[in-house]
């Protein structure tokens, strides 16, 4: 089984759409996927992802199913060191690396910095809900979660494509690979329109684990002479 996670093209966050460059990136994605054999196509409910999915839908001749839980990770935190609410990954290295809990796959969401106040969604709850939604979807394709691995139907070669966002992609990989989300998103950059692939491997008959087969790949941009966007670099919020 193969899961292909595509980040949206260069975003226009103000209008929840794509920049002109992002539209070109999406068009190049359409060219890239035209020969893919796809069993399921899914897209985030947010505008920038849906715009990115349009050329993919045209190339594959099918409409993407919109999934609300595939939107950018919606939990917000109370940044106690900054006194403002924000996304749970814009952390300076000298800050987050001093919090041991953030390195643990089962402890990162219990770290104090991941707390919230008021009516903001709880990081731990949203993470668990996302994992449950993903596992329910995979179960429908014959790949059922069993503790830290998956029971899979023999010969399962299904390919699912998800057009979504950098944060939610790392959330999904955190669950599939058993790696702390902060460690993943702090250590990896997924450029706009990049392609990330996680494939299942049967180490034992009917017992599978997912491995990352490619991360943040943008050969469709290089092929067309399109520069890689820096949207999502951590230097933007801290130095921009």
Coordinates of N, CA and C in Angstrom, one line a residue:
X1 N 0.9 -1.2 0.0 CA 0.0 0.0 0.0 C 0.9 1.2 0.0
X2 N 0.4 2.3 -0.7 CA 1.2 3.5 -0.8 C 0.4 4.7 -0.5
X3 N 0.9 5.5 0.4 CA 0.2 6.8 0.6 C 1.1 7.9 0.1
X4 N 0.5 8.8 -0.8 CA 1.2 9.9 -1.4 C 0.6 11.2 -0.8
X5 N 1.5 11.9 -0.1 CA 1.0 13.1 0.5 C 1.6 14.3 -0.2
X6 N 0.8 15.2 -0.8 CA 1.2 16.3 -1.6 C 0.9 17.6 -0.8
X7 N 1.9 18.4 -0.6 CA 1.6 19.7 0.0 C 1.1 20.7 -1.1
X8 N 0.2 21.6 -0.7 CA -0.3 22.5 -1.7 C 0.8 23.4 -2.3
X9 N 0.5 24.0 -3.4 CA 1.4 24.9 -4.0 C 1.7 26.2 -3.2
X10 N 2.6 27.0 -3.6 CA 2.9 28.2 -2.9 C 1.6 29.0 -2.5
X11 N 1.4 29.2 -1.2 CA 0.1 29.7 -0.7 C 0.0 31.2 -0.7
X12 N -1.2 31.7 -1.0 CA -1.7 33.0 -0.7 C -2.5 32.9 0.5
X13 N -1.9 33.0 1.7 CA -2.6 32.7 3.0 C -3.8 33.7 3.2
X14 N -3.6 35.0 2.8 CA -4.6 36.0 3.0 C -5.9 35.6 2.4
X15 N -5.9 35.0 1.2 CA -7.1 34.7 0.5 C -7.3 33.2 0.5
X16 N -6.5 32.4 1.2 CA -6.6 31.0 1.3 C -6.7 30.4 -0.1
X17 N -5.7 30.8 -0.9 CA -5.6 30.3 -2.3 C -4.1 30.1 -2.7
X18 N -3.8 30.2 -3.9 CA -2.4 30.1 -4.4 C -1.9 31.4 -5.0
X19 N -0.6 31.6 -4.9 CA 0.0 32.7 -5.7 C 0.0 32.3 -7.2
X20 N 0.5 33.2 -8.0 CA 0.6 32.8 -9.5 C 1.7 31.7 -9.6
X21 N 2.7 31.8 -8.8 CA 3.7 30.7 -8.8 C 3.1 29.4 -8.3
X22 N 2.3 29.5 -7.3 CA 1.6 28.3 -6.8 C 0.7 27.6 -7.8
X23 N 0.1 28.5 -8.7 CA -0.7 27.9 -9.7 C 0.1 27.2 -10.8
X24 N 1.3 27.7 -11.0 CA 2.2 27.0 -12.0 C 2.6 25.7 -11.3
X25 N 3.0 25.7 -10.1 CA 3.4 24.5 -9.4 C 2.3 23.4 -9.4
X26 N 1.0 23.8 -9.2 CA -0.1 22.9 -9.3 C -0.2 22.3 -10.7
X27 N 0.0 23.1 -11.7 CA -0.1 22.7 -13.1 C 1.0 21.6 -13.4
X28 N 2.2 21.8 -12.8 CA 3.3 20.9 -13.0 C 3.0 19.6 -12.3
X29 N 2.3 19.7 -11.1 CA 1.8 18.4 -10.5 C 0.9 17.6 -11.3
X30 N 0.0 18.4 -12.0 CA -1.0 17.7 -12.9 C -0.2 16.9 -13.9
X31 N 0.8 17.4 -14.5 CA 1.6 16.7 -15.5 C 2.3 15.5 -14.9
X32 N 2.7 15.7 -13.6 CA 3.5 14.6 -13.0 C 2.6 13.4 -12.7
X33 N 1.3 13.6 -12.3 CA 0.5 12.5 -11.8 C -0.3 11.8 -12.9
X34 N -0.3 12.3 -14.2 CA -1.2 11.9 -15.2 C -1.2 10.4 -15.5
X35 N 0.0 9.7 -15.2 CA 0.0 8.3 -15.4 C 0.0 7.4 -14.2
X36 N -0.3 8.1 -13.0 CA -0.4 7.3 -11.8 C -1.7 6.5 -11.8
X37 N -1.6 5.3 -11.2 CA -2.7 4.5 -10.9 C -3.2 4.8 -9.4
X38 N -4.3 5.4 -9.3 CA -4.7 5.9 -8.0 C -6.1 5.3 -7.6
X39 N -6.1 4.7 -6.4 CA -7.4 4.1 -5.9 C -8.2 5.0 -5.0
X40 N -7.6 6.1 -4.5 CA -8.3 7.0 -3.7 C -7.7 8.4 -3.8
X41 N -8.4 9.4 -4.0 CA -7.9 10.8 -4.1 C -8.6 11.7 -3.1
X42 N -7.9 12.3 -2.2 CA -8.5 13.0 -1.1 C -7.8 14.4 -1.0
X43 N -8.6 15.4 -0.5 CA -8.1 16.8 -0.4 C -8.6 17.4 0.8
X44 N -7.8 18.3 1.4 CA -8.2 19.2 2.5 C -9.3 20.1 2.1
X45 N -10.1 20.5 3.1 CA -11.2 21.4 2.8 C -10.7 22.9 2.6
X46 N -9.5 23.2 2.8 CA -9.0 24.6 2.6 C -8.7 24.9 1.2
X47 N -8.9 26.2 0.9 CA -8.9 26.6 -0.5 C -7.5 26.4 -1.2
X48 N -6.4 26.6 -0.5 CA -5.1 26.4 -1.2 C -4.9 25.0 -1.6
X49 N -5.4 24.0 -0.8 CA -5.2 22.6 -1.2 C -6.2 22.3 -2.3
X50 N -7.4 22.8 -2.3 CA -8.4 22.5 -3.3 C -7.9 23.0 -4.7
X51 N -7.3 24.2 -4.6 CA -6.8 24.8 -5.9 C -5.7 23.9 -6.4
X52 N -4.9 23.4 -5.5 CA -3.7 22.6 -6.0 C -4.3 21.3 -6.5
X53 N -5.4 20.8 -6.0 CA -6.0 19.5 -6.4 C -6.6 19.6 -7.8
X54 N -7.0 20.8 -8.3 CA -7.8 20.9 -9.5 C -7.0 20.3 -10.7
X55 N -5.7 20.6 -11.0 CA -5.0 20.0 -12.1 C -4.8 18.5 -11.9
X56 N -4.7 18.1 -10.7 CA -4.6 16.6 -10.4 C -5.9 15.9 -10.7
X57 N -7.0 16.5 -10.3 CA -8.3 15.9 -10.7 C -8.5 15.8 -12.2
X58 N -8.1 16.8 -12.9 CA -8.2 16.8 -14.4 C -7.3 15.7 -15.0
X59 N -6.1 15.6 -14.5 CA -5.1 14.7 -15.0 C -5.6 13.2 -14.8
X60 N -6.2 13.0 -13.6 CA -6.6 11.6 -13.2 C -8.0 11.3 -13.7
X61 N -8.8 12.3 -14.1 CA -10.1 12.1 -14.5 C -11.1 11.7 -13.4
X62 N -10.8 12.3 -12.2 CA -11.7 11.9 -11.0 C -11.7 13.1 -10.1
X63 N -12.8 13.2 -9.3 CA -12.9 14.3 -8.3 C -12.3 13.8 -7.0
X64 N -11.7 14.7 -6.3 CA -11.1 14.4 -5.0 C -12.2 14.4 -3.9
X65 N -12.1 13.5 -3.0 CA -13.1 13.6 -1.8 C -12.5 14.6 -0.8
X66 N -13.3 15.5 -0.3 CA -12.9 16.5 0.6 C -13.0 15.9 2.0
X67 N -11.9 16.0 2.8 CA -11.9 15.6 4.2 C -11.6 16.7 5.1
X68 N -12.5 17.1 6.0 CA -12.2 18.2 6.9 C -11.0 17.9 7.8
X69 N -10.8 16.7 8.2 CA -9.7 16.4 9.1 C -8.3 16.5 8.4
X70 N -8.3 16.6 7.1 CA -7.1 16.7 6.4 C -6.6 18.2 6.3
X71 N -7.4 19.1 6.8 CA -7.0 20.5 6.8 C -5.7 20.7 7.6
X72 N -5.1 21.8 7.5 CA -3.9 22.1 8.3 C -4.2 21.9 9.8
X73 N -3.2 21.3 10.5 CA -3.5 20.9 11.9 C -4.0 22.1 12.7
X74 N -5.3 21.9 13.1 CA -6.0 23.1 13.6 C -5.9 23.4 15.0
X75 N -5.2 22.6 15.8 CA -5.0 22.9 17.2 C -4.1 24.1 17.4
X76 N -4.4 25.0 18.3 CA -3.6 26.2 18.6 C -3.1 26.1 20.1
X77 N -2.0 26.7 20.3 CA -1.4 26.7 21.6 C -1.3 28.1 22.2
X78 N -1.2 28.1 23.5 CA -0.9 29.4 24.2 C 0.6 29.5 24.3
X79 N 1.2 30.3 23.5 CA 2.7 30.5 23.5 C 3.0 31.3 24.8
X80 N 3.3 30.6 25.9 CA 3.5 31.3 27.1 C 4.7 32.2 27.1
X81 N 5.7 31.8 26.3 CA 6.9 32.6 26.2 C 6.7 33.8 25.3
X82 N 5.6 33.8 24.5 CA 5.4 35.0 23.7 C 4.0 35.7 24.0
X83 N 3.2 35.0 24.8 CA 2.0 35.6 25.2 C 0.9 35.7 24.1
X84 N 1.0 34.7 23.1 CA 0.0 34.7 22.0 C -0.3 33.3 21.6
X85 N -1.4 33.2 21.0 CA -1.8 31.9 20.5 C -1.1 31.6 19.2
X86 N -0.8 30.4 18.9 CA -0.1 30.1 17.7 C -0.1 28.6 17.3
X87 N 0.5 28.3 16.2 CA 0.6 26.9 15.7 C 1.6 26.2 16.5
X88 N 1.5 24.9 16.8 CA 2.4 24.2 17.7 C 3.7 23.7 17.1
X89 N 4.3 24.5 16.2 CA 5.6 24.1 15.7 C 6.5 25.3 15.4
X90 N 6.1 26.5 15.5 CA 7.0 27.7 15.3 C 7.8 27.9 16.5
X91 N 8.8 27.1 16.8 CA 9.6 27.2 18.0 C 11.1 27.4 17.6
X92 N 11.7 28.3 18.3 CA 13.2 28.5 18.1 C 13.9 27.3 18.6
X93 N 15.0 26.9 17.9 CA 15.7 25.7 18.3 C 16.2 25.8 19.8
X94 N 16.7 26.9 20.2 CA 17.2 27.0 21.6 C 16.1 26.8 22.6
X95 N 14.8 27.0 22.2 CA 13.7 26.8 23.1 C 13.2 25.3 23.1
X96 N 12.8 24.8 21.9 CA 12.2 23.5 21.9 C 13.1 22.3 22.2
X97 N 14.4 22.5 21.9 CA 15.4 21.4 22.2 C 15.6 21.2 23.6
X98 N 15.2 22.1 24.5 CA 15.4 22.0 25.9 C 14.2 21.3 26.6
X99 N 13.3 20.9 25.8 CA 12.1 20.2 26.4 C 12.1 18.8 26.0
X100 N 12.5 17.9 26.9 CA 12.7 16.5 26.6 C 11.4 15.8 26.1
X101 N 10.3 16.2 26.6 CA 9.0 15.5 26.3 C 8.7 15.6 24.8
X102 N 9.2 16.7 24.1 CA 8.9 16.9 22.7 C 9.6 15.9 21.8
X103 N 10.6 15.2 22.3 CA 11.2 14.1 21.5 C 10.5 12.8 21.6
X104 N 9.6 12.6 22.5 CA 8.9 11.3 22.6 C 7.7 11.2 21.8
X105 N 7.5 10.0 21.2 CA 6.3 9.8 20.3 C 5.0 9.8 21.1
X106 N 5.1 9.4 22.4 CA 3.9 9.3 23.3 C 3.9 10.4 24.4
X107 N 4.8 11.4 24.3 CA 4.9 12.4 25.3 C 4.9 13.8 24.8
X108 N 5.1 14.0 23.5 CA 5.2 15.3 22.9 C 4.0 16.2 23.1
X109 N 2.8 15.5 23.0 CA 1.5 16.3 23.1 C 1.2 16.6 24.6
X110 N 1.9 16.0 25.5 CA 1.6 16.3 27.0 C 2.6 17.4 27.5
X111 N 3.5 17.9 26.7 CA 4.5 18.9 27.1 C 3.7 20.2 27.5
X112 N 4.2 20.9 28.4 CA 3.4 22.1 28.9 C 3.2 23.1 27.7
X113 N 4.2 23.2 26.8 CA 4.0 24.2 25.8 C 2.9 23.8 24.8
X114 N 2.5 22.6 24.8 CA 1.4 22.1 24.0 C 0.0 22.4 24.6
X115 N 0.0 23.0 25.8 CA -1.3 23.3 26.4 C -2.0 24.5 25.7
X116 N -3.3 24.6 26.0 CA -4.1 25.7 25.4 C -5.0 26.2 26.5
X117 N -5.6 27.3 26.2 CA -6.6 27.9 27.2 C -7.8 28.3 26.4
X118 N -8.9 28.7 27.1 CA -10.1 29.1 26.5 C -10.8 27.9 25.7
X119 N -11.3 28.3 24.6 CA -12.0 27.2 23.8 C -11.2 26.8 22.6
X120 N -9.9 26.9 22.7 CA -9.0 26.5 21.6 C -9.0 24.9 21.6
X121 N -8.9 24.3 20.4 CA -8.8 22.9 20.3 C -7.5 22.4 21.0
X122 N -7.6 21.3 21.7 CA -6.5 20.7 22.4 C -5.6 19.9 21.4
X123 N -4.3 20.2 21.5 CA -3.3 19.5 20.6 C -3.5 18.0 20.7
X124 N -3.5 17.5 21.9 CA -3.6 16.0 22.1 C -4.8 15.4 21.5
X125 N -6.0 16.1 21.8 CA -7.2 15.6 21.3 C -7.3 15.6 19.7
X126 N -6.8 16.7 19.1 CA -6.9 16.8 17.7 C -5.9 15.8 17.0
X127 N -4.8 15.6 17.6 CA -3.8 14.6 17.1 C -4.5 13.2 17.1
X128 N -5.1 12.9 18.3 CA -5.7 11.5 18.4 C -6.9 11.4 17.4
X129 N -7.7 12.5 17.2 CA -8.8 12.4 16.3 C -8.3 12.2 14.9
X130 N -7.2 12.9 14.5 CA -6.6 12.8 13.2 C -6.2 11.4 12.9
X131 N -5.5 10.8 13.9 CA -5.0 9.4 13.8 C -6.1 8.4 13.6
X132 N -7.2 8.6 14.4 CA -8.4 7.7 14.3 C -9.0 7.8 12.9
X133 N -9.1 9.1 12.4 CA -9.7 9.3 11.1 C -8.9 8.6 10.0
X134 N -7.6 8.8 10.1 CA -6.7 8.1 9.1 C -6.8 6.6 9.2
X135 N -6.8 6.1 10.4 CA -6.8 4.6 10.5 C -8.2 4.0 10.0
X136 N -9.2 4.8 10.3 CA -10.5 4.3 9.8 C -10.6 4.3 8.2
X137 N -9.9 5.3 7.6 CA -9.8 5.4 6.2 C -9.0 4.2 5.6
X138 N -7.9 4.0 6.2 CA -7.0 2.9 5.8 C -7.7 1.5 6.0
X139 N -8.4 1.4 7.0 CA -9.1 0.1 7.3 C -10.1 -0.2 6.1
X140 N -10.7 0.8 5.5 CA -11.6 0.6 4.4 C -10.8 0.1 3.2
X141 N -9.5 0.2 3.2 CA -8.7 -0.3 2.0 C -7.9 -1.5 2.4
X142 N -8.4 -2.2 3.5 CA -7.7 -3.4 3.9 C -6.4 -3.3 4.6
X143 N -6.3 -2.2 5.4 CA -5.0 -2.0 6.1 C -5.5 -1.5 7.5
X144 N -5.5 -2.4 8.5 CA -6.1 -2.2 9.8 C -5.0 -2.0 10.9
X145 N -5.1 -0.9 11.6 CA -4.1 -0.7 12.7 C -4.2 -1.7 13.9
X146 N -3.1 -2.2 14.3 CA -3.0 -3.1 15.4 C -1.8 -2.6 16.3
X147 N -2.2 -1.8 17.3 CA -1.1 -1.2 18.2 C -0.2 -0.4 17.3
X148 N 1.1 -0.8 17.2 CA 2.0 0.1 16.4 C 2.3 -0.4 15.0
X149 N 1.5 -1.4 14.5 CA 1.7 -1.9 13.2 C 0.4 -2.0 12.5
X150 N 0.3 -2.6 11.3 CA -0.9 -2.7 10.6 C -1.1 -4.2 10.1
X151 N -2.3 -4.7 10.2 CA -2.6 -6.0 9.6 C -3.2 -5.6 8.2
X152 N -2.6 -6.2 7.2 CA -2.9 -5.8 5.8 C -3.3 -7.1 5.0
X153 N -4.2 -6.9 4.0 CA -4.6 -7.9 3.2 C -3.4 -8.3 2.2
X154 N -3.2 -9.6 2.0 CA -2.1 -10.0 1.1 C -2.2 -9.3 -0.3
X155 N -1.1 -8.9 -0.8 CA -1.1 -8.3 -2.1 C -1.7 -6.9 -2.2
X156 N -1.9 -6.2 -1.1 CA -2.5 -4.9 -1.1 C -1.6 -3.9 -1.8
X157 N -2.0 -3.5 -3.0 CA -1.1 -2.5 -3.7 C -1.9 -1.2 -4.0
X158 N -2.8 -0.9 -3.1 CA -3.6 0.3 -3.2 C -2.8 1.6 -3.1
X159 N -3.1 2.6 -3.9 CA -2.4 3.9 -3.8 C -3.4 5.0 -3.5
X160 N -3.2 5.7 -2.4 CA -4.0 6.8 -2.0 C -3.2 8.1 -2.0
X161 N -3.9 9.1 -2.6 CA -3.2 10.4 -2.7 C -4.0 11.4 -1.9
X162 N -3.2 12.2 -1.1 CA -3.8 13.2 -0.2 C -3.1 14.5 -0.6
X163 N -4.0 15.5 -0.9 CA -3.5 16.9 -1.2 C -3.8 17.7 0.0
X164 N -2.7 18.1 0.7 CA -3.0 18.7 2.0 C -1.9 19.8 2.4
X165 N -1.3 19.7 3.5 CA -0.4 20.7 4.1 C 0.8 20.1 4.8
X166 N 1.8 21.0 5.1 CA 3.0 20.5 5.7 C 2.8 20.0 7.1
X167 N 2.1 20.7 7.9 CA 1.9 20.3 9.3 C 1.1 19.0 9.4
X168 N 0.0 18.9 8.7 CA -0.8 17.7 8.8 C -0.1 16.5 8.2
X169 N 0.8 16.7 7.2 CA 1.6 15.6 6.6 C 2.5 15.1 7.7
X170 N 3.1 16.0 8.4 CA 4.0 15.5 9.5 C 3.3 14.8 10.6
X171 N 2.0 15.3 10.9 CA 1.2 14.6 11.9 C 0.9 13.2 11.4
X172 N 0.6 13.0 10.1 CA 0.3 11.6 9.6 C 1.5 10.8 9.7
X173 N 2.7 11.3 9.3 CA 3.9 10.5 9.3 C 4.3 10.2 10.7
X174 N 4.1 11.1 11.7 CA 4.3 10.8 13.1 C 3.6 9.6 13.5
X175 N 2.3 9.5 13.1 CA 1.5 8.3 13.5 C 2.0 7.1 12.8
X176 N 2.2 7.1 11.5 CA 2.6 6.0 10.7 C 3.9 5.4 11.1
X177 N 4.9 6.3 11.4 CA 6.3 5.9 11.6 C 6.6 5.8 13.1
X178 N 5.8 6.3 14.0 CA 6.1 6.2 15.4 C 7.2 7.2 15.8
X179 N 7.2 8.4 15.2 CA 8.2 9.4 15.5 C 7.5 10.6 16.0
X180 N 8.1 11.3 17.0 CA 7.6 12.5 17.6 C 7.3 13.5 16.5
X181 N 6.1 14.1 16.5 CA 5.7 15.2 15.6 C 6.7 16.4 15.6
X182 N 7.0 16.9 16.8 CA 7.9 18.1 16.8 C 9.3 17.7 16.2
X183 N 9.8 16.5 16.5 CA 11.1 16.1 15.9 C 11.0 16.0 14.4
X184 N 9.9 15.6 13.8 CA 9.7 15.5 12.4 C 9.6 16.9 11.7
X185 N 8.8 17.7 12.3 CA 8.5 19.0 11.6 C 9.6 20.0 11.8
X186 N 10.4 19.8 12.9 CA 11.5 20.7 13.1 C 12.7 20.2 12.3
X187 N 12.8 18.9 12.0 CA 13.9 18.4 11.2 C 13.7 18.2 9.7
X188 N 12.5 18.5 9.3 CA 12.2 18.3 7.8 C 11.5 19.5 7.3
X189 N 11.8 19.8 6.0 CA 11.1 20.9 5.3 C 10.4 20.3 4.1
X190 N 9.1 20.5 3.9 CA 8.4 20.1 2.8 C 8.0 21.3 1.9
X191 N 8.7 21.5 0.8 CA 8.4 22.7 0.0 C 7.0 22.7 -0.5
X192 N 6.4 23.8 -0.9 CA 5.1 23.8 -1.6 C 5.1 23.0 -2.8
X193 N 4.1 22.2 -3.0 CA 3.8 21.2 -4.1 C 4.7 20.0 -4.0
X194 N 5.4 19.8 -2.9 CA 6.3 18.6 -2.8 C 5.5 17.4 -2.6
X195 N 6.1 16.2 -2.9 CA 5.5 14.9 -2.8 C 6.2 14.1 -1.8
X196 N 5.5 13.5 -0.9 CA 6.0 12.7 0.2 C 5.3 11.3 0.1
X197 N 6.1 10.2 0.1 CA 5.5 8.9 -0.1 C 5.8 8.0 1.1
X198 N 4.8 7.4 1.7 CA 5.0 6.3 2.7 C 4.4 5.0 2.2
X199 N 5.2 4.0 2.2 CA 4.7 2.7 1.7 C 4.8 1.6 2.7
X200 N 3.8 0.7 2.7 CA 3.8 -0.4 3.6 C 4.7 -1.5 3.2
X201 N 5.3 -2.2 4.2 CA 6.1 -3.3 3.9 C 5.7 -4.5 4.8
X202 N 5.5 -5.6 4.2 CA 5.1 -6.8 5.0 C 6.4 -7.5 5.4
X203 N 6.9 -7.2 6.6 CA 8.0 -7.9 7.2 C 7.7 -9.4 7.5
X204 N 6.4 -9.5 7.9 CA 5.9 -10.9 8.1 C 4.6 -10.9 7.3
X205 N 4.1 -12.1 6.8 CA 2.9 -12.2 6.0 C 1.7 -11.6 6.8
X206 N 1.1 -10.6 6.1 CA -0.1 -10.0 6.7 C 0.2 -8.9 7.8
X207 N 1.5 -8.7 8.1 CA 1.8 -7.7 9.1 C 2.7 -6.7 8.4
X208 N 2.3 -5.4 8.5 CA 3.0 -4.4 7.7 C 3.3 -3.2 8.6
X209 N 4.4 -2.6 8.2 CA 4.8 -1.3 8.8 C 5.1 -0.3 7.7
X210 N 4.9 1.0 7.9 CA 5.1 2.0 6.9 C 6.5 2.5 7.0
X211 N 7.1 2.7 5.8 CA 8.4 3.4 5.8 C 8.3 4.5 4.8
X212 N 9.0 5.6 5.1 CA 9.0 6.8 4.2 C 9.9 6.5 3.0
X213 N 9.4 6.5 1.8 CA 10.1 6.2 0.6 C 10.6 7.4 -0.1
X214 N 10.1 8.5 0.3 CA 10.6 9.8 -0.4 C 9.9 10.9 0.4
X215 N 10.6 12.0 0.6 CA 10.0 13.1 1.4 C 10.4 14.5 0.8
X216 N 9.4 15.3 0.5 CA 9.6 16.6 0.0 C 10.1 16.7 -1.4
X217 N 9.8 15.7 -2.2 CA 10.3 15.7 -3.6 C 9.7 16.7 -4.5
X218 N 10.5 17.4 -5.2 CA 10.0 18.5 -6.2 C 10.6 18.3 -7.5
X219 N 10.8 17.1 -8.0 CA 11.4 17.0 -9.4 C 10.6 17.6 -10.5
X220 N 9.2 17.7 -10.2 CA 8.4 18.3 -11.3 C 8.7 19.8 -11.4
X221 N 9.2 20.4 -10.3 CA 9.6 21.8 -10.4 C 10.9 21.9 -11.2
X222 N 11.9 21.1 -10.8 CA 13.2 21.1 -11.4 C 13.1 20.8 -12.9
X223 N 12.3 19.9 -13.2 CA 12.1 19.5 -14.6 C 11.6 20.7 -15.5
X224 N 10.8 21.5 -14.9 CA 10.2 22.7 -15.6 C 10.9 24.0 -15.3
X225 N 12.1 23.9 -14.7 CA 12.9 25.2 -14.4 C 12.2 26.1 -13.4
X226 N 11.3 25.6 -12.6 CA 10.6 26.4 -11.6 C 11.3 26.4 -10.3
X227 N 11.7 27.6 -9.7 CA 12.4 27.6 -8.4 C 11.5 27.0 -7.3
X228 N 12.2 26.5 -6.3 CA 11.5 25.9 -5.2 C 11.2 27.1 -4.2
X229 N 9.9 27.1 -3.8 CA 9.5 28.2 -2.9 C 10.0 27.9 -1.4
X230 N 10.3 29.0 -0.7 CA 10.8 28.9 0.7 C 9.6 29.0 1.6
X231 N 8.4 29.1 1.1 CA 7.2 29.2 2.0 C 7.2 28.1 3.0
X232 N 7.2 28.4 4.3 CA 7.2 27.4 5.4 C 8.6 27.3 6.1
X233 N 9.6 28.0 5.6 CA 10.9 28.0 6.3 C 10.7 28.7 7.7
X234 N 11.4 28.1 8.7 CA 11.2 28.7 10.0 C 11.9 30.1 10.2
X235 N 12.8 30.4 9.2 CA 13.4 31.8 9.3 C 12.3 32.8 9.0
X236 N 11.2 32.5 8.4 CA 10.2 33.5 8.1 C 9.6 34.1 9.4
X237 N 9.1 33.2 10.3 CA 8.5 33.8 11.5 C 9.5 34.4 12.4
X238 N 10.7 33.9 12.4 CA 11.7 34.4 13.4 C 12.6 35.5 12.9
X239 N 12.8 35.6 11.6 CA 13.6 36.7 11.1 C 12.9 37.5 10.0
X240 N 11.7 37.1 9.6 CA 11.1 37.8 8.5 C 10.5 39.1 8.8

